[in-house]
Amino acid sequence: MVSSTEAAAAAAARTLPPPPPIGNGNCAGVAAESENPQSDVERWKHRVDEYDSMADELELRVNEVLEYYATRKQPKTSKGSSGSKVREMDKFSGSNHSGGKLVEGCPKEVICSKRMQELMRQFGTILKQISQHKWAWPFMEPVDVKGLGLDDYHEVIKRPMDFSTIKNQMEEKDGSGYKNVREIYADVRLVFSNAMAYNDDRTDIHVMAKTLLEKFEEKWLQLLPKVVEEEARQKEDEAWDLAKMQIFQEASYEKMAKDTSSELDELNFHLEKLRELVIQKCRKMSTKEKRELSAGLSSLSPEDLNKALEIIAQNNPIFRATGEEVDLDMDAQSESTLWKLKLFVKGALELQAKNSASKADDTIKRKKEIYDAVAKTARKRNKKIHPM
């Protein structure tokens, strides 16, 4: 499965195709002067579809980055970029931070496993000593419930245990065996606690189990400090690995954000170029269309009007909008500027109309709420004046 970081890297390696070369065209349909106007339109549509697909992909990556930074916990670390943190981590990549050099080519997990295996081997020695005691024979094999006629055994003992079962579990090689020493310790205690729970404290089995449990606990206390030390080291290793993973993850998202930003800039650049090519090939705007455009400009909001004036200034460096009113000579503007304005005004007015409709709906709703409230108050007042 490809990770989001790998996908981002692959996408970043791809370059956006430039706008296609196009002949003479027409904004509403390509002008007749083009040799093959239909092919121009098809090329534009194809390229727009490509850019649209790229924009969708970039949007997904932007959302992924935003979600990561919105949900991640702020790390309690010193200031610095994730890149510097990664380099700092790399200094320790060849050594165990809790002490001791890692063996080259040997994963840390293997070394941790070997340390735990050594503790389990030492525990095996303790188990062997206990199992060789003269009173250990009743606990060597599973209790013969049927042979001894212990009909209620499984009602009292919910999890039977014996030394042979423990030994087999310790020797398992398929990953189903014990993972750490404390698991074996718990099962050995269970052997004796089961015997003490089922047999009366005056019986031989109870006394034998209690005696062996005491001897076992004495030997366990000698091994316990090493077990505690190893568990502490494993917790340190886990915390260290988690911190390192988080830092590398942060670095990958940081890179993804930078690459995506660059690609968005490139996509915007190509879209603007394509738009320029389309507008350059548009037919000349009629006098009627210019009058409609002028009327549309006068209907814009102040904010949108400023944006429209910026479009004019981009294509006409000597144009300056001064004062509250602007005297704009439509005939003095280039065709590309006029078509840019037409597209902008059309979109801005559609949005204004949509917002106005929404506000009108809100006003009607608010008036209805006020009317209902007044009517409700009047009904209550009438009830007080004319009680039943």
mmCIF file of C-alpha atoms in Angstrom:
data_model
loop_
_atom_site.group_PDB
_atom_site.id
_atom_site.type_symbol
_atom_site.label_atom_id
_atom_site.label_comp_id
_atom_site.label_asym_id
_atom_site.label_seq_id
_atom_site.Cartn_x
_atom_site.Cartn_y
_atom_site.Cartn_z
ATOM 1 C CA MET A 1 0.000 0.000 0.000
ATOM 2 C CA VAL A 2 1.425 3.418 -0.986
ATOM 3 C CA SER A 3 1.691 5.910 1.872
ATOM 4 C CA SER A 4 0.423 9.469 1.587
ATOM 5 C CA THR A 5 4.018 10.688 1.754
ATOM 6 C CA GLU A 6 5.060 8.462 -1.154
ATOM 7 C CA ALA A 7 2.011 9.579 -3.142
ATOM 8 C CA ALA A 8 2.907 13.203 -2.481
ATOM 9 C CA ALA A 9 6.483 12.628 -3.633
ATOM 10 C CA ALA A 10 5.282 10.966 -6.823
ATOM 11 C CA ALA A 11 2.869 13.788 -7.522
ATOM 12 C CA ALA A 12 5.539 16.386 -6.819
ATOM 13 C CA ALA A 13 7.825 14.757 -9.375
ATOM 14 C CA ARG A 14 5.213 15.280 -12.091
ATOM 15 C CA THR A 15 5.316 18.551 -14.000
ATOM 16 C CA LEU A 16 2.167 20.270 -15.125
ATOM 17 C CA PRO A 17 1.661 20.372 -18.904
ATOM 18 C CA PRO A 18 1.678 23.853 -20.389
ATOM 19 C CA PRO A 19 -1.382 25.219 -22.175
ATOM 20 C CA PRO A 20 -1.737 23.816 -25.703
ATOM 21 C CA PRO A 21 -0.900 25.951 -28.731
ATOM 22 C CA ILE A 22 -4.187 27.286 -30.071
ATOM 23 C CA GLY A 23 -5.348 29.088 -33.136
ATOM 24 C CA ASN A 24 -7.949 31.816 -33.376
ATOM 25 C CA GLY A 25 -10.948 31.187 -31.155
ATOM 26 C CA ASN A 26 -14.152 32.698 -29.851
ATOM 27 C CA CYS A 27 -15.346 32.927 -26.233
ATOM 28 C CA ALA A 28 -18.867 31.873 -27.119
ATOM 29 C CA GLY A 29 -17.645 29.550 -29.856
ATOM 30 C CA VAL A 30 -14.473 29.897 -31.891
ATOM 31 C CA ALA A 31 -14.311 32.641 -34.499
ATOM 32 C CA ALA A 32 -14.638 31.760 -38.132
ATOM 33 C CA GLU A 33 -11.123 32.992 -38.868
ATOM 34 C CA SER A 34 -9.670 29.912 -37.134
ATOM 35 C CA GLU A 35 -8.686 27.133 -39.500
ATOM 36 C CA ASN A 36 -10.094 24.445 -37.172
ATOM 37 C CA PRO A 37 -12.067 26.113 -34.371
ATOM 38 C CA GLN A 38 -13.579 22.865 -33.096
ATOM 39 C CA SER A 39 -10.149 21.321 -32.469
ATOM 40 C CA ASP A 40 -9.139 24.442 -30.515
ATOM 41 C CA VAL A 41 -12.147 24.078 -28.251
ATOM 42 C CA GLU A 42 -11.471 20.367 -27.765
ATOM 43 C CA ARG A 43 -7.860 21.073 -26.834
ATOM 44 C CA TRP A 44 -8.980 23.703 -24.309
ATOM 45 C CA LYS A 45 -11.545 21.354 -22.791
ATOM 46 C CA HIS A 46 -9.017 18.521 -22.572
ATOM 47 C CA ARG A 47 -6.434 20.721 -20.863
ATOM 48 C CA VAL A 48 -9.027 22.177 -18.470
ATOM 49 C CA ASP A 49 -10.061 18.620 -17.541
ATOM 50 C CA GLU A 50 -6.423 17.776 -16.816
ATOM 51 C CA TYR A 51 -5.989 20.839 -14.622
ATOM 52 C CA ASP A 52 -9.286 20.116 -12.880
ATOM 53 C CA SER A 53 -8.130 16.584 -12.044
ATOM 54 C CA MET A 54 -4.832 17.937 -10.704
ATOM 55 C CA ALA A 55 -6.690 20.512 -8.618
ATOM 56 C CA ASP A 56 -8.818 17.741 -7.066
ATOM 57 C CA GLU A 57 -5.697 15.762 -6.212
ATOM 58 C CA LEU A 58 -4.019 18.812 -4.686
ATOM 59 C CA GLU A 59 -7.172 19.567 -2.709
ATOM 60 C CA LEU A 60 -7.080 16.076 -1.178
ATOM 61 C CA ARG A 61 -3.472 16.564 -0.136
ATOM 62 C CA VAL A 62 -4.193 20.011 1.287
ATOM 63 C CA ASN A 63 -7.054 18.553 3.322
ATOM 64 C CA GLU A 64 -4.809 15.732 4.541
ATOM 65 C CA VAL A 65 -2.160 18.198 5.704
ATOM 66 C CA LEU A 66 -4.781 20.412 7.370
ATOM 67 C CA GLU A 67 -6.325 17.409 9.138
ATOM 68 C CA TYR A 68 -2.909 16.285 10.383
ATOM 69 C CA TYR A 69 -2.042 19.676 11.864
ATOM 70 C CA ALA A 70 -5.561 20.076 13.300
ATOM 71 C CA THR A 71 -5.571 16.723 15.101
ATOM 72 C CA ARG A 72 -1.959 16.214 16.143
ATOM 73 C CA LYS A 73 -0.918 16.909 19.709
ATOM 74 C CA GLN A 74 1.530 19.757 20.053
ATOM 75 C CA PRO A 75 4.912 18.192 20.931
ATOM 76 C CA LYS A 76 6.574 19.422 24.092
ATOM 77 C CA THR A 77 9.966 19.888 22.475
ATOM 78 C CA SER A 78 12.434 22.682 22.011
ATOM 79 C CA LYS A 79 12.021 25.110 19.140
ATOM 80 C CA GLY A 80 13.310 24.148 15.746
ATOM 81 C CA SER A 81 12.110 22.800 12.434
ATOM 82 C CA SER A 82 11.220 19.169 12.003
ATOM 83 C CA GLY A 83 14.175 18.854 9.653
ATOM 84 C CA SER A 84 16.613 19.807 12.415
ATOM 85 C CA LYS A 85 14.821 17.422 14.774
ATOM 86 C CA VAL A 86 15.228 14.591 12.280
ATOM 87 C CA ARG A 87 18.942 15.342 11.964
ATOM 88 C CA GLU A 88 19.180 15.323 15.745
ATOM 89 C CA MET A 89 17.485 11.920 15.808
ATOM 90 C CA ASP A 90 19.909 10.613 13.187
ATOM 91 C CA LYS A 91 22.802 11.253 15.559
ATOM 92 C CA PHE A 92 21.388 8.566 17.801
ATOM 93 C CA SER A 93 20.208 6.172 15.099
ATOM 94 C CA GLY A 94 23.245 3.939 15.555
ATOM 95 C CA SER A 95 23.136 3.742 19.339
ATOM 96 C CA ASN A 96 20.765 2.807 22.125
ATOM 97 C CA HIS A 97 19.801 6.011 23.947
ATOM 98 C CA SER A 98 19.410 4.120 27.214
ATOM 99 C CA GLY A 99 23.001 2.974 27.053
ATOM 100 C CA GLY A 100 25.106 0.594 25.001
ATOM 101 C CA LYS A 101 25.983 0.511 21.314
ATOM 102 C CA LEU A 102 23.608 -1.323 19.011
ATOM 103 C CA VAL A 103 25.131 -4.129 16.993
ATOM 104 C CA GLU A 104 25.487 -3.042 13.360
ATOM 105 C CA GLY A 105 22.854 -4.665 11.159
ATOM 106 C CA CYS A 106 20.920 -5.903 14.183
ATOM 107 C CA PRO A 107 17.545 -4.215 14.777
ATOM 108 C CA LYS A 108 16.865 -2.800 18.222
ATOM 109 C CA GLU A 109 13.784 -5.033 18.521
ATOM 110 C CA VAL A 110 16.017 -8.099 18.167
ATOM 111 C CA ILE A 111 18.332 -6.873 20.929
ATOM 112 C CA CYS A 112 15.364 -6.178 23.241
ATOM 113 C CA SER A 113 14.021 -9.648 22.471
ATOM 114 C CA LYS A 114 17.379 -11.223 23.262
ATOM 115 C CA ARG A 115 17.533 -9.422 26.602
ATOM 116 C CA MET A 116 14.072 -10.679 27.484
ATOM 117 C CA GLN A 117 14.964 -14.182 26.301
ATOM 118 C CA GLU A 118 17.959 -14.162 28.643
ATOM 119 C CA LEU A 119 15.656 -13.264 31.539
ATOM 120 C CA MET A 120 13.300 -16.052 30.508
ATOM 121 C CA ARG A 121 16.245 -18.465 30.437
ATOM 122 C CA GLN A 122 17.166 -17.432 33.975
ATOM 123 C CA PHE A 123 13.541 -17.876 34.992
ATOM 124 C CA GLY A 124 13.631 -21.351 33.422
ATOM 125 C CA THR A 125 16.455 -22.214 35.818
ATOM 126 C CA ILE A 126 14.263 -21.172 38.764
ATOM 127 C CA LEU A 127 11.370 -23.255 37.398
ATOM 128 C CA LYS A 128 13.669 -26.252 37.004
ATOM 129 C CA GLN A 129 14.837 -25.947 40.598
ATOM 130 C CA ILE A 130 11.250 -25.798 41.868
ATOM 131 C CA SER A 131 10.098 -28.697 39.675
ATOM 132 C CA GLN A 132 12.969 -30.869 40.992
ATOM 133 C CA HIS A 133 11.798 -30.438 44.586
ATOM 134 C CA LYS A 134 10.528 -33.665 46.204
ATOM 135 C CA TRP A 135 7.077 -32.111 46.683
ATOM 136 C CA ALA A 136 6.694 -30.895 43.092
ATOM 137 C CA TRP A 137 5.328 -34.169 41.637
ATOM 138 C CA PRO A 138 1.574 -33.318 42.091
ATOM 139 C CA PHE A 139 2.038 -30.188 39.961
ATOM 140 C CA MET A 140 4.027 -31.613 37.060
ATOM 141 C CA GLU A 141 1.071 -32.667 34.873
ATOM 142 C CA PRO A 142 -2.565 -31.486 34.443
ATOM 143 C CA VAL A 143 -4.904 -32.630 37.190
ATOM 144 C CA ASP A 144 -6.611 -35.923 36.235
ATOM 145 C CA VAL A 145 -10.097 -34.676 37.020
ATOM 146 C CA LYS A 146 -11.962 -37.746 35.732
ATOM 147 C CA GLY A 147 -9.506 -40.310 37.174
ATOM 148 C CA LEU A 148 -9.587 -38.733 40.617
ATOM 149 C CA GLY A 149 -13.340 -38.194 40.506
ATOM 150 C CA LEU A 150 -13.091 -34.444 41.052
ATOM 151 C CA ASP A 151 -16.486 -33.577 39.586
ATOM 152 C CA ASP A 152 -16.528 -30.036 40.944
ATOM 153 C CA TYR A 153 -12.931 -29.183 40.022
ATOM 154 C CA HIS A 154 -13.780 -26.971 37.037
ATOM 155 C CA GLU A 155 -16.471 -25.195 39.032
ATOM 156 C CA VAL A 156 -13.831 -24.100 41.581
ATOM 157 C CA ILE A 157 -10.826 -23.767 39.279
ATOM 158 C CA LYS A 158 -11.573 -21.603 36.237
ATOM 159 C CA ARG A 159 -8.102 -21.820 34.672
ATOM 160 C CA PRO A 160 -6.145 -25.021 35.423
ATOM 161 C CA MET A 161 -2.339 -24.834 35.180
ATOM 162 C CA ASP A 162 0.644 -27.191 35.624
ATOM 163 C CA PHE A 163 4.413 -27.246 35.032
ATOM 164 C CA SER A 164 4.276 -29.291 31.805
ATOM 165 C CA THR A 165 1.865 -26.787 30.238
ATOM 166 C CA ILE A 166 4.173 -23.926 31.275
ATOM 167 C CA LYS A 167 7.211 -25.728 29.862
ATOM 168 C CA ASN A 168 5.481 -26.376 26.521
ATOM 169 C CA GLN A 169 4.396 -22.743 26.335
ATOM 170 C CA MET A 170 7.977 -21.589 26.984
ATOM 171 C CA GLU A 171 9.252 -23.757 24.121
ATOM 172 C CA GLU A 172 6.696 -22.571 21.532
ATOM 173 C CA LYS A 173 8.397 -21.203 18.398
ATOM 174 C CA ASP A 174 5.336 -20.069 16.423
ATOM 175 C CA GLY A 175 4.857 -16.812 18.334
ATOM 176 C CA SER A 176 2.073 -18.154 20.556
ATOM 177 C CA GLY A 177 4.376 -18.656 23.566
ATOM 178 C CA TYR A 178 5.153 -16.337 26.448
ATOM 179 C CA LYS A 179 6.174 -12.804 25.488
ATOM 180 C CA ASN A 180 7.803 -11.832 28.786
ATOM 181 C CA VAL A 181 8.865 -13.204 32.169
ATOM 182 C CA ARG A 182 5.900 -11.846 34.097
ATOM 183 C CA GLU A 183 3.521 -14.031 32.067
ATOM 184 C CA ILE A 184 5.431 -17.154 33.143
ATOM 185 C CA TYR A 185 5.630 -15.922 36.737
ATOM 186 C CA ALA A 186 1.832 -15.482 36.811
ATOM 187 C CA ASP A 187 1.231 -19.021 35.536
ATOM 188 C CA VAL A 188 3.633 -20.582 38.061
ATOM 189 C CA ARG A 189 1.817 -18.792 40.875
ATOM 190 C CA LEU A 190 -1.458 -20.019 39.367
ATOM 191 C CA VAL A 191 -0.304 -23.654 39.690
ATOM 192 C CA PHE A 192 0.100 -23.258 43.453
ATOM 193 C CA SER A 193 -2.863 -20.926 44.049
ATOM 194 C CA ASN A 194 -5.175 -23.384 42.249
ATOM 195 C CA ALA A 195 -3.978 -26.233 44.478
ATOM 196 C CA MET A 196 -4.408 -24.123 47.606
ATOM 197 C CA ALA A 197 -7.864 -22.943 46.496
ATOM 198 C CA TYR A 198 -9.233 -26.430 45.783
ATOM 199 C CA ASN A 199 -7.621 -28.315 48.683
ATOM 200 C CA ASP A 200 -8.297 -27.622 52.340
ATOM 201 C CA ASP A 201 -5.398 -25.937 54.168
ATOM 202 C CA ARG A 202 -4.944 -29.045 56.335
ATOM 203 C CA THR A 203 -4.349 -31.366 53.371
ATOM 204 C CA ASP A 204 -0.892 -32.397 52.182
ATOM 205 C CA ILE A 205 -1.420 -30.909 48.706
ATOM 206 C CA HIS A 206 -2.287 -27.522 50.185
ATOM 207 C CA VAL A 207 0.786 -27.559 52.456
ATOM 208 C CA MET A 208 3.062 -28.714 49.614
ATOM 209 C CA ALA A 209 1.736 -25.973 47.281
ATOM 210 C CA LYS A 210 2.107 -23.288 49.930
ATOM 211 C CA THR A 211 5.695 -24.365 50.722
ATOM 212 C CA LEU A 212 6.768 -24.430 47.076
ATOM 213 C CA LEU A 213 5.097 -21.083 46.443
ATOM 214 C CA GLU A 214 7.125 -19.501 49.227
ATOM 215 C CA LYS A 215 10.382 -20.972 47.836
ATOM 216 C CA PHE A 216 9.423 -19.803 44.351
ATOM 217 C CA GLU A 217 8.696 -16.249 45.561
ATOM 218 C CA GLU A 218 12.107 -16.080 47.256
ATOM 219 C CA LYS A 219 13.888 -16.990 44.034
ATOM 220 C CA TRP A 220 11.650 -14.643 42.003
ATOM 221 C CA LEU A 221 12.608 -11.693 44.222
ATOM 222 C CA GLN A 222 16.250 -12.290 43.268
ATOM 223 C CA LEU A 223 15.411 -12.018 39.560
ATOM 224 C CA LEU A 224 12.842 -9.224 39.900
ATOM 225 C CA PRO A 225 15.284 -6.237 39.841
ATOM 226 C CA LYS A 226 16.573 -7.359 36.428
ATOM 227 C CA VAL A 227 13.006 -7.740 35.171
ATOM 228 C CA VAL A 228 12.056 -4.247 36.374
ATOM 229 C CA GLU A 229 15.185 -2.789 34.756
ATOM 230 C CA GLU A 230 14.433 -4.441 31.427
ATOM 231 C CA GLU A 231 10.792 -3.300 31.505
ATOM 232 C CA ALA A 232 11.918 0.270 32.148
ATOM 233 C CA ARG A 233 14.336 0.071 29.208
ATOM 234 C CA GLN A 234 11.591 -1.255 26.944
ATOM 235 C CA LYS A 235 9.264 1.589 27.950
ATOM 236 C CA GLU A 236 12.052 4.076 27.203
ATOM 237 C CA ASP A 237 12.630 2.453 23.828
ATOM 238 C CA GLU A 238 8.917 2.571 22.997
ATOM 239 C CA ALA A 239 8.671 6.241 23.987
ATOM 240 C CA TRP A 240 11.795 7.033 21.965
ATOM 241 C CA ASP A 241 10.482 5.184 18.906
ATOM 242 C CA LEU A 242 7.127 6.981 19.173
ATOM 243 C CA ALA A 243 8.808 10.389 19.414
ATOM 244 C CA LYS A 244 11.046 9.588 16.457
ATOM 245 C CA MET A 245 8.085 8.384 14.390
ATOM 246 C CA GLN A 246 6.132 11.568 15.181
ATOM 247 C CA ILE A 247 9.054 13.775 14.174
ATOM 248 C CA PHE A 248 9.589 11.932 10.900
ATOM 249 C CA GLN A 249 5.843 12.105 10.250
ATOM 250 C CA GLU A 250 5.849 15.842 10.922
ATOM 251 C CA ALA A 251 8.785 16.282 8.531
ATOM 252 C CA SER A 252 6.987 14.341 5.788
ATOM 253 C CA TYR A 253 3.835 16.453 6.165
ATOM 254 C CA GLU A 254 5.925 19.612 6.209
ATOM 255 C CA LYS A 255 7.498 18.576 2.924
ATOM 256 C CA MET A 256 4.103 17.614 1.523
ATOM 257 C CA ALA A 257 2.757 21.059 2.430
ATOM 258 C CA LYS A 258 5.674 22.824 0.700
ATOM 259 C CA ASP A 259 5.458 20.639 -2.418
ATOM 260 C CA THR A 260 1.687 21.091 -2.617
ATOM 261 C CA SER A 261 2.037 24.857 -2.265
ATOM 262 C CA SER A 262 4.558 24.923 -5.127
ATOM 263 C CA GLU A 263 2.302 22.799 -7.310
ATOM 264 C CA LEU A 264 -0.689 25.031 -6.570
ATOM 265 C CA ASP A 265 1.342 28.066 -7.623
ATOM 266 C CA GLU A 266 2.360 26.260 -10.810
ATOM 267 C CA LEU A 267 -1.228 25.190 -11.501
ATOM 268 C CA ASN A 268 -2.466 28.774 -11.016
ATOM 269 C CA PHE A 269 0.248 29.979 -13.374
ATOM 270 C CA HIS A 270 -0.778 27.547 -16.127
ATOM 271 C CA LEU A 271 -4.465 28.263 -15.623
ATOM 272 C CA GLU A 272 -3.793 31.984 -16.008
ATOM 273 C CA LYS A 273 -1.765 31.313 -19.147
ATOM 274 C CA LEU A 274 -4.550 29.193 -20.584
ATOM 275 C CA ARG A 275 -7.075 31.887 -19.734
ATOM 276 C CA GLU A 276 -4.885 34.490 -21.419
ATOM 277 C CA LEU A 277 -4.690 32.375 -24.582
ATOM 278 C CA VAL A 278 -8.447 31.894 -24.658
ATOM 279 C CA ILE A 279 -9.152 35.584 -24.099
ATOM 280 C CA GLN A 280 -6.618 36.658 -26.720
ATOM 281 C CA LYS A 281 -8.505 34.648 -29.335
ATOM 282 C CA CYS A 282 -11.931 35.989 -28.388
ATOM 283 C CA ARG A 283 -13.940 37.951 -30.937
ATOM 284 C CA LYS A 284 -14.250 41.730 -30.567
ATOM 285 C CA MET A 285 -16.830 42.805 -28.027
ATOM 286 C CA SER A 286 -19.867 44.576 -29.501
ATOM 287 C CA THR A 287 -21.016 48.059 -28.443
ATOM 288 C CA LYS A 288 -24.099 46.531 -26.797
ATOM 289 C CA GLU A 289 -21.950 44.136 -24.777
ATOM 290 C CA LYS A 290 -19.740 47.012 -23.663
ATOM 291 C CA ARG A 291 -22.803 48.938 -22.435
ATOM 292 C CA GLU A 292 -24.012 45.828 -20.557
ATOM 293 C CA LEU A 293 -20.540 45.414 -19.048
ATOM 294 C CA SER A 294 -20.502 49.051 -17.945
ATOM 295 C CA ALA A 295 -23.932 48.609 -16.306
ATOM 296 C CA GLY A 296 -22.698 45.440 -14.623
ATOM 297 C CA LEU A 297 -19.658 47.254 -13.209
ATOM 298 C CA SER A 298 -21.902 49.915 -11.678
ATOM 299 C CA SER A 299 -23.905 47.166 -9.933
ATOM 300 C CA LEU A 300 -20.895 45.619 -8.229
ATOM 301 C CA SER A 301 -20.261 45.893 -4.511
ATOM 302 C CA PRO A 302 -17.384 48.217 -3.509
ATOM 303 C CA GLU A 303 -15.159 45.232 -2.807
ATOM 304 C CA ASP A 304 -15.864 43.573 -6.168
ATOM 305 C CA LEU A 305 -15.509 46.914 -7.962
ATOM 306 C CA ASN A 306 -11.996 47.292 -6.546
ATOM 307 C CA LYS A 307 -11.168 43.823 -7.867
ATOM 308 C CA ALA A 308 -12.493 44.783 -11.293
ATOM 309 C CA LEU A 309 -10.322 47.918 -11.294
ATOM 310 C CA GLU A 310 -7.315 45.759 -10.413
ATOM 311 C CA ILE A 311 -8.007 43.661 -13.538
ATOM 312 C CA ILE A 312 -7.948 46.840 -15.628
ATOM 313 C CA ALA A 313 -4.733 48.037 -13.969
ATOM 314 C CA GLN A 314 -3.010 44.706 -14.658
ATOM 315 C CA ASN A 315 -3.413 45.191 -18.385
ATOM 316 C CA ASN A 316 -3.128 48.981 -18.373
ATOM 317 C CA PRO A 317 -0.252 50.155 -16.119
ATOM 318 C CA ILE A 318 -1.065 53.842 -16.687
ATOM 319 C CA PHE A 319 -4.648 53.374 -15.420
ATOM 320 C CA ARG A 320 -5.232 54.929 -12.000
ATOM 321 C CA ALA A 321 -8.497 54.768 -10.079
ATOM 322 C CA THR A 322 -8.739 58.003 -8.078
ATOM 323 C CA GLY A 323 -11.685 59.495 -6.195
ATOM 324 C CA GLU A 324 -15.004 57.888 -5.451
ATOM 325 C CA GLU A 325 -16.064 57.787 -9.105
ATOM 326 C CA VAL A 326 -14.087 56.272 -11.954
ATOM 327 C CA ASP A 327 -14.524 57.439 -15.542
ATOM 328 C CA LEU A 328 -13.838 54.273 -17.521
ATOM 329 C CA ASP A 329 -13.586 54.456 -21.320
ATOM 330 C CA MET A 330 -14.587 50.995 -22.540
ATOM 331 C CA ASP A 331 -13.368 51.677 -26.061
ATOM 332 C CA ALA A 332 -9.878 52.406 -24.717
ATOM 333 C CA GLN A 333 -9.551 48.955 -23.125
ATOM 334 C CA SER A 334 -7.982 45.974 -24.851
ATOM 335 C CA GLU A 335 -10.169 43.083 -25.911
ATOM 336 C CA SER A 336 -8.469 40.742 -23.412
ATOM 337 C CA THR A 337 -9.209 43.213 -20.581
ATOM 338 C CA LEU A 338 -12.850 43.538 -21.625
ATOM 339 C CA TRP A 339 -13.388 39.765 -21.716
ATOM 340 C CA LYS A 340 -11.640 39.345 -18.355
ATOM 341 C CA LEU A 341 -13.956 41.973 -16.920
ATOM 342 C CA LYS A 342 -17.010 40.329 -18.479
ATOM 343 C CA LEU A 343 -16.146 36.943 -16.919
ATOM 344 C CA PHE A 344 -15.422 38.516 -13.544
ATOM 345 C CA VAL A 345 -18.555 40.693 -13.482
ATOM 346 C CA LYS A 346 -20.757 37.763 -14.516
ATOM 347 C CA GLY A 347 -19.449 35.609 -11.655
ATOM 348 C CA ALA A 348 -19.579 38.425 -9.088
ATOM 349 C CA LEU A 349 -23.176 39.397 -9.945
ATOM 350 C CA GLU A 350 -24.322 35.764 -9.803
ATOM 351 C CA LEU A 351 -22.799 35.449 -6.336
ATOM 352 C CA GLN A 352 -24.366 38.744 -5.235
ATOM 353 C CA ALA A 353 -27.777 37.554 -6.442
ATOM 354 C CA LYS A 354 -27.387 34.279 -4.583
ATOM 355 C CA ASN A 355 -26.420 36.074 -1.371
ATOM 356 C CA SER A 356 -29.289 38.549 -1.751
ATOM 357 C CA ALA A 357 -31.772 35.704 -2.163
ATOM 358 C CA SER A 358 -30.402 34.052 0.944
ATOM 359 C CA LYS A 359 -30.704 37.298 2.924
ATOM 360 C CA ALA A 360 -34.253 37.789 1.650
ATOM 361 C CA ASP A 361 -35.163 34.297 2.835
ATOM 362 C CA ASP A 362 -33.655 35.068 6.240
ATOM 363 C CA THR A 363 -35.645 38.320 6.428
ATOM 364 C CA ILE A 364 -38.913 36.555 5.560
ATOM 365 C CA LYS A 365 -38.149 33.856 8.125
ATOM 366 C CA ARG A 366 -37.375 36.456 10.781
ATOM 367 C CA LYS A 367 -40.578 38.397 10.031
ATOM 368 C CA LYS A 368 -42.602 35.166 10.324
ATOM 369 C CA GLU A 369 -40.966 34.387 13.685
ATOM 370 C CA ILE A 370 -41.842 37.903 14.946
ATOM 371 C CA TYR A 371 -45.415 37.565 13.660
ATOM 372 C CA ASP A 372 -45.822 34.161 15.348
ATOM 373 C CA ALA A 373 -44.430 35.539 18.615
ATOM 374 C CA VAL A 374 -46.803 38.543 18.522
ATOM 375 C CA ALA A 375 -49.776 36.292 17.734
ATOM 376 C CA LYS A 376 -48.879 33.928 20.566
ATOM 377 C CA THR A 377 -48.606 36.845 23.019
ATOM 378 C CA ALA A 378 -51.987 38.194 21.857
ATOM 379 C CA ARG A 379 -53.641 34.799 22.397
ATOM 380 C CA LYS A 380 -52.271 34.599 25.935
ATOM 381 C CA ARG A 381 -53.512 38.121 26.672
ATOM 382 C CA ASN A 382 -57.007 37.291 25.367
ATOM 383 C CA LYS A 383 -57.169 34.218 27.612
ATOM 384 C CA LYS A 384 -56.410 36.361 30.656
ATOM 385 C CA ILE A 385 -59.042 38.953 29.696
ATOM 386 C CA HIS A 386 -61.716 36.384 28.749
ATOM 387 C CA PRO A 387 -61.161 33.307 30.937
ATOM 388 C CA MET A 388 -63.292 30.238 30.173
#
